[in-house]
mmCIF file of C-alpha atoms and ligand atoms in Angstrom:
data_model
loop_
_atom_site.group_PDB
_atom_site.id
_atom_site.type_symbol
_atom_site.label_atom_id
_atom_site.label_comp_id
_atom_site.label_asym_id
_atom_site.label_seq_id
_atom_site.Cartn_x
_atom_site.Cartn_y
_atom_site.Cartn_z
ATOM 1 C CA MET A 3 156.464 253.708 -121.577
ATOM 2 C CA LYS A 4 154.376 250.568 -121.545
ATOM 3 C CA GLN A 5 156.270 247.374 -120.786
ATOM 4 C CA THR A 6 155.942 244.351 -123.017
ATOM 5 C CA VAL A 7 155.378 240.799 -121.846
ATOM 6 C CA LEU A 8 155.916 237.864 -124.175
ATOM 7 C CA VAL A 9 153.501 235.019 -123.467
ATOM 8 C CA SER A 10 154.622 231.729 -124.992
ATOM 9 C CA GLY A 11 151.693 229.370 -125.340
ATOM 10 C CA GLY A 12 149.482 232.443 -125.092
ATOM 11 C CA ALA A 13 146.700 231.002 -127.254
ATOM 12 C CA GLY A 14 146.036 228.193 -124.775
ATOM 13 C CA PHE A 15 143.774 227.941 -121.729
ATOM 14 C CA ILE A 16 145.975 229.548 -119.091
ATOM 15 C CA GLY A 17 147.912 231.773 -121.505
ATOM 16 C CA SER A 18 144.780 233.410 -122.887
ATOM 17 C CA HIS A 19 143.471 234.328 -119.431
ATOM 18 C CA VAL A 20 146.882 235.652 -118.421
ATOM 19 C CA THR A 21 147.004 237.745 -121.603
ATOM 20 C CA VAL A 22 143.684 239.386 -120.694
ATOM 21 C CA GLU A 23 144.772 240.198 -117.140
ATOM 22 C CA LEU A 24 148.170 241.529 -118.242
ATOM 23 C CA SER A 25 146.475 243.762 -120.802
ATOM 24 C CA ASN A 26 143.971 244.966 -118.215
ATOM 25 C CA ALA A 27 146.893 245.821 -115.951
ATOM 26 C CA GLY A 28 148.416 248.017 -118.671
ATOM 27 C CA TYR A 29 151.078 245.768 -120.209
ATOM 28 C CA ASP A 30 151.562 245.233 -123.916
ATOM 29 C CA VAL A 31 151.402 241.532 -124.708
ATOM 30 C CA VAL A 32 152.957 239.574 -127.550
ATOM 31 C CA ILE A 33 151.536 236.069 -127.900
ATOM 32 C CA ALA A 34 153.695 233.317 -129.374
ATOM 33 C CA ASP A 35 152.211 229.895 -129.972
ATOM 34 C CA ASN A 36 152.823 226.998 -132.345
ATOM 35 C CA MET A 37 149.076 226.202 -132.204
ATOM 36 C CA SER A 38 149.912 222.498 -131.730
ATOM 37 C CA ASN A 39 147.298 222.021 -129.038
ATOM 38 C CA CYS A 40 144.766 224.734 -129.780
ATOM 39 C CA ASP A 41 142.979 226.606 -132.532
ATOM 40 C CA GLU A 42 142.311 230.358 -132.605
ATOM 41 C CA THR A 43 139.144 230.245 -130.489
ATOM 42 C CA ASN A 44 140.792 231.579 -127.345
ATOM 43 C CA TYR A 45 142.934 234.068 -129.252
ATOM 44 C CA ASN A 46 139.809 235.471 -130.926
ATOM 45 C CA GLY A 47 138.051 235.532 -127.548
ATOM 46 C CA VAL A 48 140.928 237.522 -126.031
ATOM 47 C CA CYS A 49 140.763 240.089 -128.847
ATOM 48 C CA LYS A 50 137.012 240.375 -128.388
ATOM 49 C CA ILE A 51 137.281 240.885 -124.628
ATOM 50 C CA LEU A 52 139.975 243.537 -125.077
ATOM 51 C CA GLY A 53 138.364 245.145 -128.122
ATOM 52 C CA ARG A 54 141.598 245.074 -130.136
ATOM 53 C CA LYS A 55 143.908 242.680 -131.940
ATOM 54 C CA LEU A 56 147.051 241.535 -130.149
ATOM 55 C CA PRO A 57 150.141 240.317 -131.982
ATOM 56 C CA LEU A 58 150.048 236.531 -132.425
ATOM 57 C CA VAL A 59 153.307 235.043 -133.668
ATOM 58 C CA LYS A 60 152.907 231.469 -134.865
ATOM 59 C CA MET A 61 156.218 229.859 -134.040
ATOM 60 C CA ASP A 62 157.781 226.971 -132.205
ATOM 61 C CA PHE A 63 160.105 227.575 -129.274
ATOM 62 C CA CYS A 64 161.997 224.427 -130.260
ATOM 63 C CA ASP A 65 163.246 226.480 -133.229
ATOM 64 C CA ALA A 66 166.142 228.461 -131.726
ATOM 65 C CA GLU A 67 166.433 230.841 -134.675
ATOM 66 C CA ALA A 68 162.755 231.689 -134.464
ATOM 67 C CA VAL A 69 163.157 232.524 -130.772
ATOM 68 C CA ASP A 70 166.110 234.804 -131.534
ATOM 69 C CA LYS A 71 164.117 236.492 -134.272
ATOM 70 C CA LEU A 72 161.160 237.037 -131.970
ATOM 71 C CA PHE A 73 163.372 238.865 -129.470
ATOM 72 C CA GLU A 74 164.865 240.959 -132.282
ATOM 73 C CA THR A 75 161.421 241.928 -133.543
ATOM 74 C CA TYR A 76 159.876 242.937 -130.231
ATOM 75 C CA SER A 77 161.307 244.789 -127.285
ATOM 76 C CA ILE A 78 160.482 242.316 -124.518
ATOM 77 C CA ASP A 79 160.683 243.135 -120.820
ATOM 78 C CA ALA A 80 159.461 239.841 -119.382
ATOM 79 C CA VAL A 81 158.517 236.391 -120.633
ATOM 80 C CA ILE A 82 155.924 233.984 -119.286
ATOM 81 C CA HIS A 83 156.621 230.511 -120.581
ATOM 82 C CA PHE A 84 153.577 228.268 -120.943
ATOM 83 C CA ALA A 85 154.432 226.565 -124.218
ATOM 84 C CA ALA A 86 154.671 222.886 -123.249
ATOM 85 C CA PHE A 87 152.956 219.540 -123.585
ATOM 86 C CA LYS A 88 150.862 218.702 -120.528
ATOM 87 C CA ALA A 89 149.084 215.354 -120.754
ATOM 88 C CA VAL A 90 150.354 213.058 -118.013
ATOM 89 C CA GLY A 91 149.328 209.771 -119.700
ATOM 90 C CA GLU A 92 150.697 210.779 -123.097
ATOM 91 C CA SER A 93 154.017 211.681 -121.489
ATOM 92 C CA VAL A 94 154.322 208.135 -120.128
ATOM 93 C CA ALA A 95 153.705 206.708 -123.620
ATOM 94 C CA GLU A 96 155.903 209.279 -125.426
ATOM 95 C CA PRO A 97 158.585 210.395 -122.981
ATOM 96 C CA LEU A 98 161.095 211.540 -125.606
ATOM 97 C CA MET A 99 158.524 213.741 -127.262
ATOM 98 C CA TYR A 100 157.871 215.362 -123.864
ATOM 99 C CA TYR A 101 161.502 215.784 -122.907
ATOM 100 C CA ARG A 102 162.416 217.187 -126.317
ATOM 101 C CA ASN A 103 159.528 219.621 -126.543
ATOM 102 C CA ASN A 104 159.347 220.854 -122.959
ATOM 103 C CA LEU A 105 163.085 221.061 -122.292
ATOM 104 C CA VAL A 106 164.376 222.264 -125.676
ATOM 105 C CA SER A 107 161.814 225.050 -125.919
ATOM 106 C CA PHE A 108 162.711 226.345 -122.464
ATOM 107 C CA ILE A 109 166.454 226.054 -123.047
ATOM 108 C CA ASN A 110 166.103 227.963 -126.334
ATOM 109 C CA LEU A 111 164.246 230.717 -124.525
ATOM 110 C CA LEU A 112 166.955 231.000 -121.867
ATOM 111 C CA GLU A 113 169.754 230.885 -124.464
ATOM 112 C CA THR A 114 168.207 233.866 -126.212
ATOM 113 C CA ALA A 115 167.545 235.624 -122.911
ATOM 114 C CA ARG A 116 171.165 235.285 -121.745
ATOM 115 C CA LYS A 117 172.495 236.872 -124.938
ATOM 116 C CA ARG A 118 170.556 240.079 -124.327
ATOM 117 C CA LYS A 119 172.505 242.914 -122.838
ATOM 118 C CA ASP A 120 169.489 244.070 -120.816
ATOM 119 C CA GLY A 121 168.916 240.634 -119.264
ATOM 120 C CA CYS A 122 165.492 239.107 -119.013
ATOM 121 C CA ASN A 123 162.749 238.347 -116.516
ATOM 122 C CA VAL A 124 161.452 234.806 -116.921
ATOM 123 C CA LEU A 125 158.326 233.410 -115.327
ATOM 124 C CA PHE A 126 157.989 229.640 -115.584
ATOM 125 C CA SER A 127 154.665 227.876 -115.454
ATOM 126 C CA SER A 128 155.227 225.025 -112.982
ATOM 127 C CA SER A 129 152.897 222.669 -111.178
ATOM 128 C CA ALA A 130 152.060 221.253 -107.773
ATOM 129 C CA THR A 131 152.826 217.922 -109.391
ATOM 130 C CA VAL A 132 156.449 218.555 -108.310
ATOM 131 C CA TYR A 133 155.416 217.816 -104.696
ATOM 132 C CA GLY A 134 154.135 214.304 -105.530
ATOM 133 C CA GLU A 135 152.517 212.342 -102.705
ATOM 134 C CA THR A 136 153.096 213.930 -99.321
ATOM 135 C CA ASP A 137 151.730 213.431 -95.798
ATOM 136 C CA LYS A 138 152.489 216.964 -94.685
ATOM 137 C CA LEU A 139 149.589 219.086 -95.850
ATOM 138 C CA PRO A 140 149.182 221.807 -96.887
ATOM 139 C CA VAL A 141 152.412 222.066 -98.859
ATOM 140 C CA THR A 142 154.659 225.102 -98.654
ATOM 141 C CA GLU A 143 157.325 226.081 -101.163
ATOM 142 C CA THR A 144 159.942 224.477 -98.931
ATOM 143 C CA SER A 145 158.136 221.126 -98.792
ATOM 144 C CA PRO A 146 160.471 218.612 -100.439
ATOM 145 C CA ARG A 147 159.816 217.722 -104.045
ATOM 146 C CA GLN A 148 159.243 214.006 -104.583
ATOM 147 C CA PRO A 149 160.571 211.997 -107.532
ATOM 148 C CA ALA A 150 158.260 212.719 -110.453
ATOM 149 C CA THR A 151 155.727 210.035 -111.304
ATOM 150 C CA SER A 152 155.562 210.907 -115.013
ATOM 151 C CA PRO A 153 157.840 212.384 -117.682
ATOM 152 C CA TYR A 154 155.481 215.387 -117.741
ATOM 153 C CA GLY A 155 156.020 215.956 -114.017
ATOM 154 C CA ASN A 156 159.726 215.418 -114.503
ATOM 155 C CA THR A 157 159.889 218.143 -117.160
ATOM 156 C CA LYS A 158 158.323 220.560 -114.647
ATOM 157 C CA GLN A 159 160.981 219.695 -112.051
ATOM 158 C CA MET A 160 163.783 219.840 -114.619
ATOM 159 C CA CYS A 161 162.666 223.203 -116.017
ATOM 160 C CA GLU A 162 162.503 224.631 -112.485
ATOM 161 C CA ASP A 163 166.107 223.483 -111.974
ATOM 162 C CA ILE A 164 167.226 224.785 -115.370
ATOM 163 C CA LEU A 165 165.805 228.194 -114.465
ATOM 164 C CA ARG A 166 167.358 228.165 -110.975
ATOM 165 C CA ASP A 167 170.801 227.287 -112.357
ATOM 166 C CA SER A 168 170.575 229.755 -115.253
ATOM 167 C CA VAL A 169 169.666 232.597 -112.916
ATOM 168 C CA LYS A 170 172.701 231.727 -110.827
ATOM 169 C CA ALA A 171 175.066 231.501 -113.790
ATOM 170 C CA TYR A 172 173.964 234.216 -116.184
ATOM 171 C CA GLU A 173 173.900 237.793 -115.080
ATOM 172 C CA GLY A 174 170.711 239.676 -115.814
ATOM 173 C CA ILE A 175 168.375 236.695 -115.855
ATOM 174 C CA LYS A 176 165.818 236.642 -113.086
ATOM 175 C CA GLY A 177 163.246 233.923 -112.603
ATOM 176 C CA ILE A 178 160.026 233.051 -110.855
ATOM 177 C CA ALA A 179 158.376 229.643 -110.903
ATOM 178 C CA LEU A 180 154.674 229.555 -110.107
ATOM 179 C CA ARG A 181 153.454 226.161 -108.926
ATOM 180 C CA TYR A 182 149.804 225.853 -109.870
ATOM 181 C CA PHE A 183 147.459 223.567 -108.022
ATOM 182 C CA ASN A 184 144.376 222.598 -110.088
ATOM 183 C CA PRO A 185 143.455 225.447 -112.457
ATOM 184 C CA ILE A 186 139.790 225.384 -113.457
ATOM 185 C CA GLY A 187 137.234 227.854 -114.737
ATOM 186 C CA ALA A 188 136.613 230.173 -117.640
ATOM 187 C CA HIS A 189 136.461 233.905 -118.191
ATOM 188 C CA PRO A 190 133.205 235.472 -116.847
ATOM 189 C CA SER A 191 132.490 236.677 -120.416
ATOM 190 C CA ALA A 192 132.404 232.995 -121.529
ATOM 191 C CA LEU A 193 134.598 234.041 -124.473
ATOM 192 C CA ILE A 194 137.686 232.081 -123.384
ATOM 193 C CA GLY A 195 138.074 228.782 -121.558
ATOM 194 C CA GLU A 196 139.466 225.269 -121.615
ATOM 195 C CA LEU A 197 139.288 223.450 -124.977
ATOM 196 C CA PRO A 198 140.653 219.943 -124.506
ATOM 197 C CA ARG A 199 141.252 217.919 -127.659
ATOM 198 C CA GLY A 200 139.652 214.472 -127.615
ATOM 199 C CA VAL A 201 138.577 212.894 -124.339
ATOM 200 C CA PRO A 202 139.438 215.225 -121.452
ATOM 201 C CA ASN A 203 141.890 213.941 -118.847
ATOM 202 C CA ASN A 204 141.034 216.576 -116.290
ATOM 203 C CA LEU A 205 138.003 216.511 -114.052
ATOM 204 C CA VAL A 206 136.195 219.763 -114.835
ATOM 205 C CA PRO A 207 136.133 219.539 -118.646
ATOM 206 C CA PHE A 208 134.908 215.967 -118.248
ATOM 207 C CA ILE A 209 132.117 217.194 -115.972
ATOM 208 C CA THR A 210 130.959 219.925 -118.349
ATOM 209 C CA GLN A 211 131.138 217.636 -121.382
ATOM 210 C CA THR A 212 129.046 215.060 -119.517
ATOM 211 C CA ALA A 213 126.513 217.699 -118.500
ATOM 212 C CA ILE A 214 126.098 218.837 -122.104
ATOM 213 C CA GLY A 215 125.812 215.280 -123.398
ATOM 214 C CA LYS A 216 129.169 214.930 -125.200
ATOM 215 C CA ARG A 217 130.143 212.185 -122.711
ATOM 216 C CA ALA A 218 127.742 209.620 -121.352
ATOM 217 C CA CYS A 219 128.949 209.430 -117.779
ATOM 218 C CA LEU A 220 131.659 210.827 -115.502
ATOM 219 C CA SER A 221 133.776 208.190 -113.758
ATOM 220 C CA ILE A 222 134.842 209.272 -110.306
ATOM 221 C CA PHE A 223 138.191 207.577 -109.900
ATOM 222 C CA GLY A 224 138.163 205.981 -106.446
ATOM 223 C CA ASN A 225 135.771 206.413 -103.517
ATOM 224 C CA ASP A 226 137.777 204.388 -101.021
ATOM 225 C CA TYR A 227 140.570 206.874 -100.346
ATOM 226 C CA PRO A 228 141.348 207.790 -96.713
ATOM 227 C CA THR A 229 139.494 211.125 -97.014
ATOM 228 C CA PRO A 230 136.192 212.230 -95.411
ATOM 229 C CA ASP A 231 134.035 211.085 -98.361
ATOM 230 C CA GLY A 232 136.488 208.624 -99.905
ATOM 231 C CA THR A 233 137.286 210.737 -103.003
ATOM 232 C CA CYS A 234 140.546 212.616 -103.661
ATOM 233 C CA LEU A 235 141.187 216.108 -102.321
ATOM 234 C CA ARG A 236 142.553 218.902 -104.511
ATOM 235 C CA ASP A 237 143.014 222.658 -104.433
ATOM 236 C CA TYR A 238 140.954 224.010 -107.352
ATOM 237 C CA ILE A 239 142.135 227.476 -108.301
ATOM 238 C CA ASP A 240 140.008 229.738 -110.472
ATOM 239 C CA ILE A 241 141.645 230.600 -113.788
ATOM 240 C CA VAL A 242 141.085 234.362 -113.442
ATOM 241 C CA ASP A 243 142.599 234.326 -109.949
ATOM 242 C CA LEU A 244 145.493 232.266 -111.301
ATOM 243 C CA ALA A 245 145.973 234.739 -114.157
ATOM 244 C CA LYS A 246 146.113 237.632 -111.693
ATOM 245 C CA ALA A 247 148.905 235.881 -109.776
ATOM 246 C CA HIS A 248 150.967 236.128 -112.983
ATOM 247 C CA VAL A 249 150.371 239.870 -113.199
ATOM 248 C CA CYS A 250 151.582 240.254 -109.591
ATOM 249 C CA ALA A 251 154.652 238.109 -110.291
ATOM 250 C CA VAL A 252 155.521 240.011 -113.480
ATOM 251 C CA ALA A 253 155.156 243.339 -111.654
ATOM 252 C CA ARG A 254 157.397 242.043 -108.871
ATOM 253 C CA MET A 255 160.117 241.246 -111.401
ATOM 254 C CA LEU A 256 159.777 244.404 -113.475
ATOM 255 C CA ASP A 257 159.505 246.714 -110.471
ATOM 256 C CA GLY A 258 162.658 245.268 -108.883
ATOM 257 C CA LYS A 259 160.819 243.877 -105.852
ATOM 258 C CA MET A 260 162.296 240.370 -105.880
ATOM 259 C CA LYS A 261 164.099 239.300 -102.722
ATOM 260 C CA GLU A 262 166.101 236.581 -104.493
ATOM 261 C CA GLU A 263 166.964 236.281 -108.160
ATOM 262 C CA TYR A 264 164.995 233.033 -108.339
ATOM 263 C CA GLU A 265 161.755 232.658 -106.418
ATOM 264 C CA ILE A 266 159.016 230.048 -106.175
ATOM 265 C CA PHE A 267 155.374 230.582 -105.214
ATOM 266 C CA ASN A 268 152.463 228.235 -104.701
ATOM 267 C CA VAL A 269 149.341 229.397 -106.487
ATOM 268 C CA GLY A 270 146.354 227.832 -104.794
ATOM 269 C CA THR A 271 143.421 228.688 -102.557
ATOM 270 C CA GLY A 272 144.583 226.821 -99.459
ATOM 271 C CA THR A 273 141.229 225.033 -99.264
ATOM 272 C CA PRO A 274 140.874 221.375 -100.235
ATOM 273 C CA LEU A 275 137.770 220.151 -102.016
ATOM 274 C CA SER A 276 136.913 216.523 -102.760
ATOM 275 C CA VAL A 277 135.916 215.266 -106.206
ATOM 276 C CA MET A 278 132.463 214.491 -104.794
ATOM 277 C CA GLU A 279 132.120 217.968 -103.288
ATOM 278 C CA LEU A 280 133.073 219.529 -106.603
ATOM 279 C CA VAL A 281 130.533 217.433 -108.511
ATOM 280 C CA THR A 282 127.789 218.277 -106.005
ATOM 281 C CA ALA A 283 128.629 221.994 -106.114
ATOM 282 C CA PHE A 284 128.533 221.933 -109.933
ATOM 283 C CA GLU A 285 125.077 220.305 -109.883
ATOM 284 C CA LYS A 286 123.744 222.746 -107.324
ATOM 285 C CA VAL A 287 124.996 225.997 -108.800
ATOM 286 C CA ASN A 288 123.908 225.083 -112.325
ATOM 287 C CA ASN A 289 120.712 223.402 -111.211
ATOM 288 C CA LEU A 290 121.242 220.124 -113.063
ATOM 289 C CA LYS A 291 121.916 216.441 -112.413
ATOM 290 C CA LEU A 292 125.161 214.933 -113.564
ATOM 291 C CA ASN A 293 125.421 211.344 -114.686
ATOM 292 C CA TYR A 294 128.316 209.857 -112.719
ATOM 293 C CA LYS A 295 129.512 206.545 -111.335
ATOM 294 C CA PHE A 296 132.269 205.404 -109.038
ATOM 295 C CA ALA A 297 135.146 203.710 -110.817
ATOM 296 C CA PRO A 298 138.472 202.205 -109.707
ATOM 297 C CA ARG A 299 141.290 204.512 -108.661
ATOM 298 C CA ARG A 300 143.287 206.067 -111.510
ATOM 299 C CA SER A 301 146.926 205.047 -111.394
ATOM 300 C CA GLY A 302 149.318 207.838 -110.469
ATOM 301 C CA ASP A 303 146.725 209.921 -108.557
ATOM 302 C CA VAL A 304 147.750 211.283 -105.177
ATOM 303 C CA VAL A 305 145.187 211.025 -102.366
ATOM 304 C CA ALA A 306 145.261 214.660 -101.363
ATOM 305 C CA ILE A 307 147.165 217.837 -102.077
ATOM 306 C CA TRP A 308 146.484 221.454 -101.356
ATOM 307 C CA ALA A 309 148.521 224.621 -101.053
ATOM 308 C CA ASP A 310 149.702 226.788 -98.273
ATOM 309 C CA PRO A 311 149.482 230.039 -100.285
ATOM 310 C CA THR A 312 150.816 232.260 -97.458
ATOM 311 C CA LEU A 313 154.009 233.195 -99.292
ATOM 312 C CA ALA A 314 152.169 234.321 -102.436
ATOM 313 C CA ASN A 315 149.610 236.180 -100.294
ATOM 314 C CA LYS A 316 152.358 238.045 -98.471
ATOM 315 C CA GLU A 317 155.022 238.556 -101.110
ATOM 316 C CA LEU A 318 152.959 238.898 -104.282
ATOM 317 C CA GLY A 319 150.083 240.665 -102.558
ATOM 318 C CA TRP A 320 147.840 238.144 -104.284
ATOM 319 C CA LYS A 321 144.998 236.060 -102.935
ATOM 320 C CA ALA A 322 142.467 233.716 -104.530
ATOM 321 C CA GLU A 323 139.152 235.570 -104.474
ATOM 322 C CA ARG A 324 136.617 233.908 -106.730
ATOM 323 C CA LYS A 325 134.062 231.633 -105.084
ATOM 324 C CA ILE A 326 133.927 228.043 -106.310
ATOM 325 C CA GLU A 327 130.238 228.578 -107.204
ATOM 326 C CA ASP A 328 131.170 231.407 -109.590
ATOM 327 C CA THR A 329 133.934 229.317 -111.096
ATOM 328 C CA LEU A 330 131.592 226.382 -111.690
ATOM 329 C CA ALA A 331 128.926 228.647 -113.184
ATOM 330 C CA ALA A 332 131.591 230.076 -115.533
ATOM 331 C CA VAL A 333 132.703 226.660 -116.789
ATOM 332 C CA TRP A 334 129.123 225.725 -117.575
ATOM 333 C CA ALA A 335 128.516 229.020 -119.411
ATOM 334 C CA TRP A 336 131.702 228.362 -121.400
ATOM 335 C CA GLU A 337 130.691 224.786 -122.302
ATOM 336 C CA LYS A 338 127.348 226.084 -123.566
ATOM 337 C CA HIS A 339 129.110 228.856 -125.490
ATOM 338 C CA ILE A 340 131.275 226.394 -127.430
ATOM 339 C CA ALA A 341 128.556 223.773 -127.923
HETATM 340 C C1 UD1 B 14 146.685 216.898 -113.180
HETATM 341 C C2 UD1 B 14 148.170 216.773 -113.227
HETATM 342 C C3 UD1 B 14 148.759 218.086 -112.770
HETATM 343 C C4 UD1 B 14 148.247 219.217 -113.634
HETATM 344 C C5 UD1 B 14 146.739 219.248 -113.563
HETATM 345 C C6 UD1 B 14 146.215 220.288 -114.520
HETATM 346 C C7 UD1 B 14 149.644 215.008 -112.238
HETATM 347 C C8 UD1 B 14 149.681 213.828 -111.365
HETATM 348 N N1 UD1 B 14 148.498 215.645 -112.349
HETATM 349 O O1 UD1 B 14 146.298 217.040 -111.806
HETATM 350 O O2 UD1 B 14 150.155 218.055 -112.865
HETATM 351 O O3 UD1 B 14 148.740 220.444 -113.166
HETATM 352 O O4 UD1 B 14 146.238 217.970 -113.961
HETATM 353 O O5 UD1 B 14 144.880 220.548 -114.276
HETATM 354 O O6 UD1 B 14 150.603 215.339 -112.818
HETATM 355 N N2 UD1 B 14 139.028 212.673 -111.739
HETATM 356 C C9 UD1 B 14 137.923 211.848 -111.801
HETATM 357 N N3 UD1 B 14 137.367 211.593 -113.038
HETATM 358 C C10 UD1 B 14 137.867 212.136 -114.186
HETATM 359 C C11 UD1 B 14 138.999 212.991 -114.115
HETATM 360 C C12 UD1 B 14 139.560 213.231 -112.866
HETATM 361 O O7 UD1 B 14 137.444 211.335 -110.795
HETATM 362 O O8 UD1 B 14 137.319 211.852 -115.271
HETATM 363 C C13 UD1 B 14 139.625 212.973 -110.412
HETATM 364 C C14 UD1 B 14 141.065 212.540 -110.293
HETATM 365 O O9 UD1 B 14 141.139 211.209 -109.854
HETATM 366 C C15 UD1 B 14 141.584 213.548 -109.262
HETATM 367 C C16 UD1 B 14 140.749 214.795 -109.507
HETATM 368 O O10 UD1 B 14 139.620 214.365 -110.237
HETATM 369 O O11 UD1 B 14 141.317 213.083 -107.977
HETATM 370 C C17 UD1 B 14 141.466 215.864 -110.308
HETATM 371 O O12 UD1 B 14 141.988 215.256 -111.494
HETATM 372 P P1 UD1 B 14 142.605 216.117 -112.684
HETATM 373 O O13 UD1 B 14 141.686 217.204 -113.062
HETATM 374 O O14 UD1 B 14 143.036 215.157 -113.750
HETATM 375 O O15 UD1 B 14 143.873 216.821 -112.024
HETATM 376 P P2 UD1 B 14 145.108 216.166 -111.225
HETATM 377 O O16 UD1 B 14 145.313 214.754 -111.591
HETATM 378 O O17 UD1 B 14 144.965 216.517 -109.794
#
């Protein structure tokens, strides 16, 4: 019998790509989303790619009764929890909103999961932000976490700990946290991708919106960092590769392959790229000139961070495969698709 994966936040950027890859791998997917940060563009794109309609339950994970009801309605074998607020700056201005939304929704999910007699497999969408600023690069899963620099980052650390402690305390709950580096890209079909509301905070949507003329000029935040070209270094991971890591992690849980009841994996390429290198690669692969300028450093940015993905390579049998050129061609195709 087919196994069913619940994807909370499944109408968003990462959730929609994960839904496609899970479906391609033979899982049934139930999407749950409160649509607070997206419309149905990506959901419709997913259905088009797959050639069928998937269940979309419009609900809020902060509503405990709704979570219970969801688990009564569907027979769920594993959950991937994306539903969360994610804007770093907004979290500094509205910390309580972030703590309430990101923590309550996850606690509600785990409360429901622990009541089930069959237990539950829970995959939490974490971030490399938990490592903060570190001199020891690349980072491994055992690299110490640094105090979070924003309420958003803090909710990622706290949810990791909530999952770790719940797995220890409640029989039948198993957990994996995936720590993403910088997810970028769009589906090769150009039917799903990133749809930021308002002015994008992240680099790649800002680049594509500048290229298409929605923004006048990209500001490169800082060119005096102690890096080869003075701009920050990051580990940009293609969204389809990232989505496939989720399929491997879900299979590991459902097939009983976990070595511990709570596991953590870095999801990155292992290769750092500077902001300048990314901009230049985008121009080259899409054969265009981008309007950009150097601007002061952005507060809260770390100089450099990239993954040691060895553990995920070995244990999940997963490896980043897509070339950065293909990723940057896909984001441009997506921007043109939604223009
Ligand atoms: C941020 C979050 C991270 C989250 C990720 C999602 C922190 C500190 N960062 O990472 O948790 O997982 O987004 O993608 O919590 N840049 C520019 N101009 C711009 C925008 C960005 O030069 O207009 C530069 C930044 O200074 C940085 C790089 O591009 O060096 C990447 O920035 P961004 O895409 O915002 O990601 P991060 O800050 O690394």
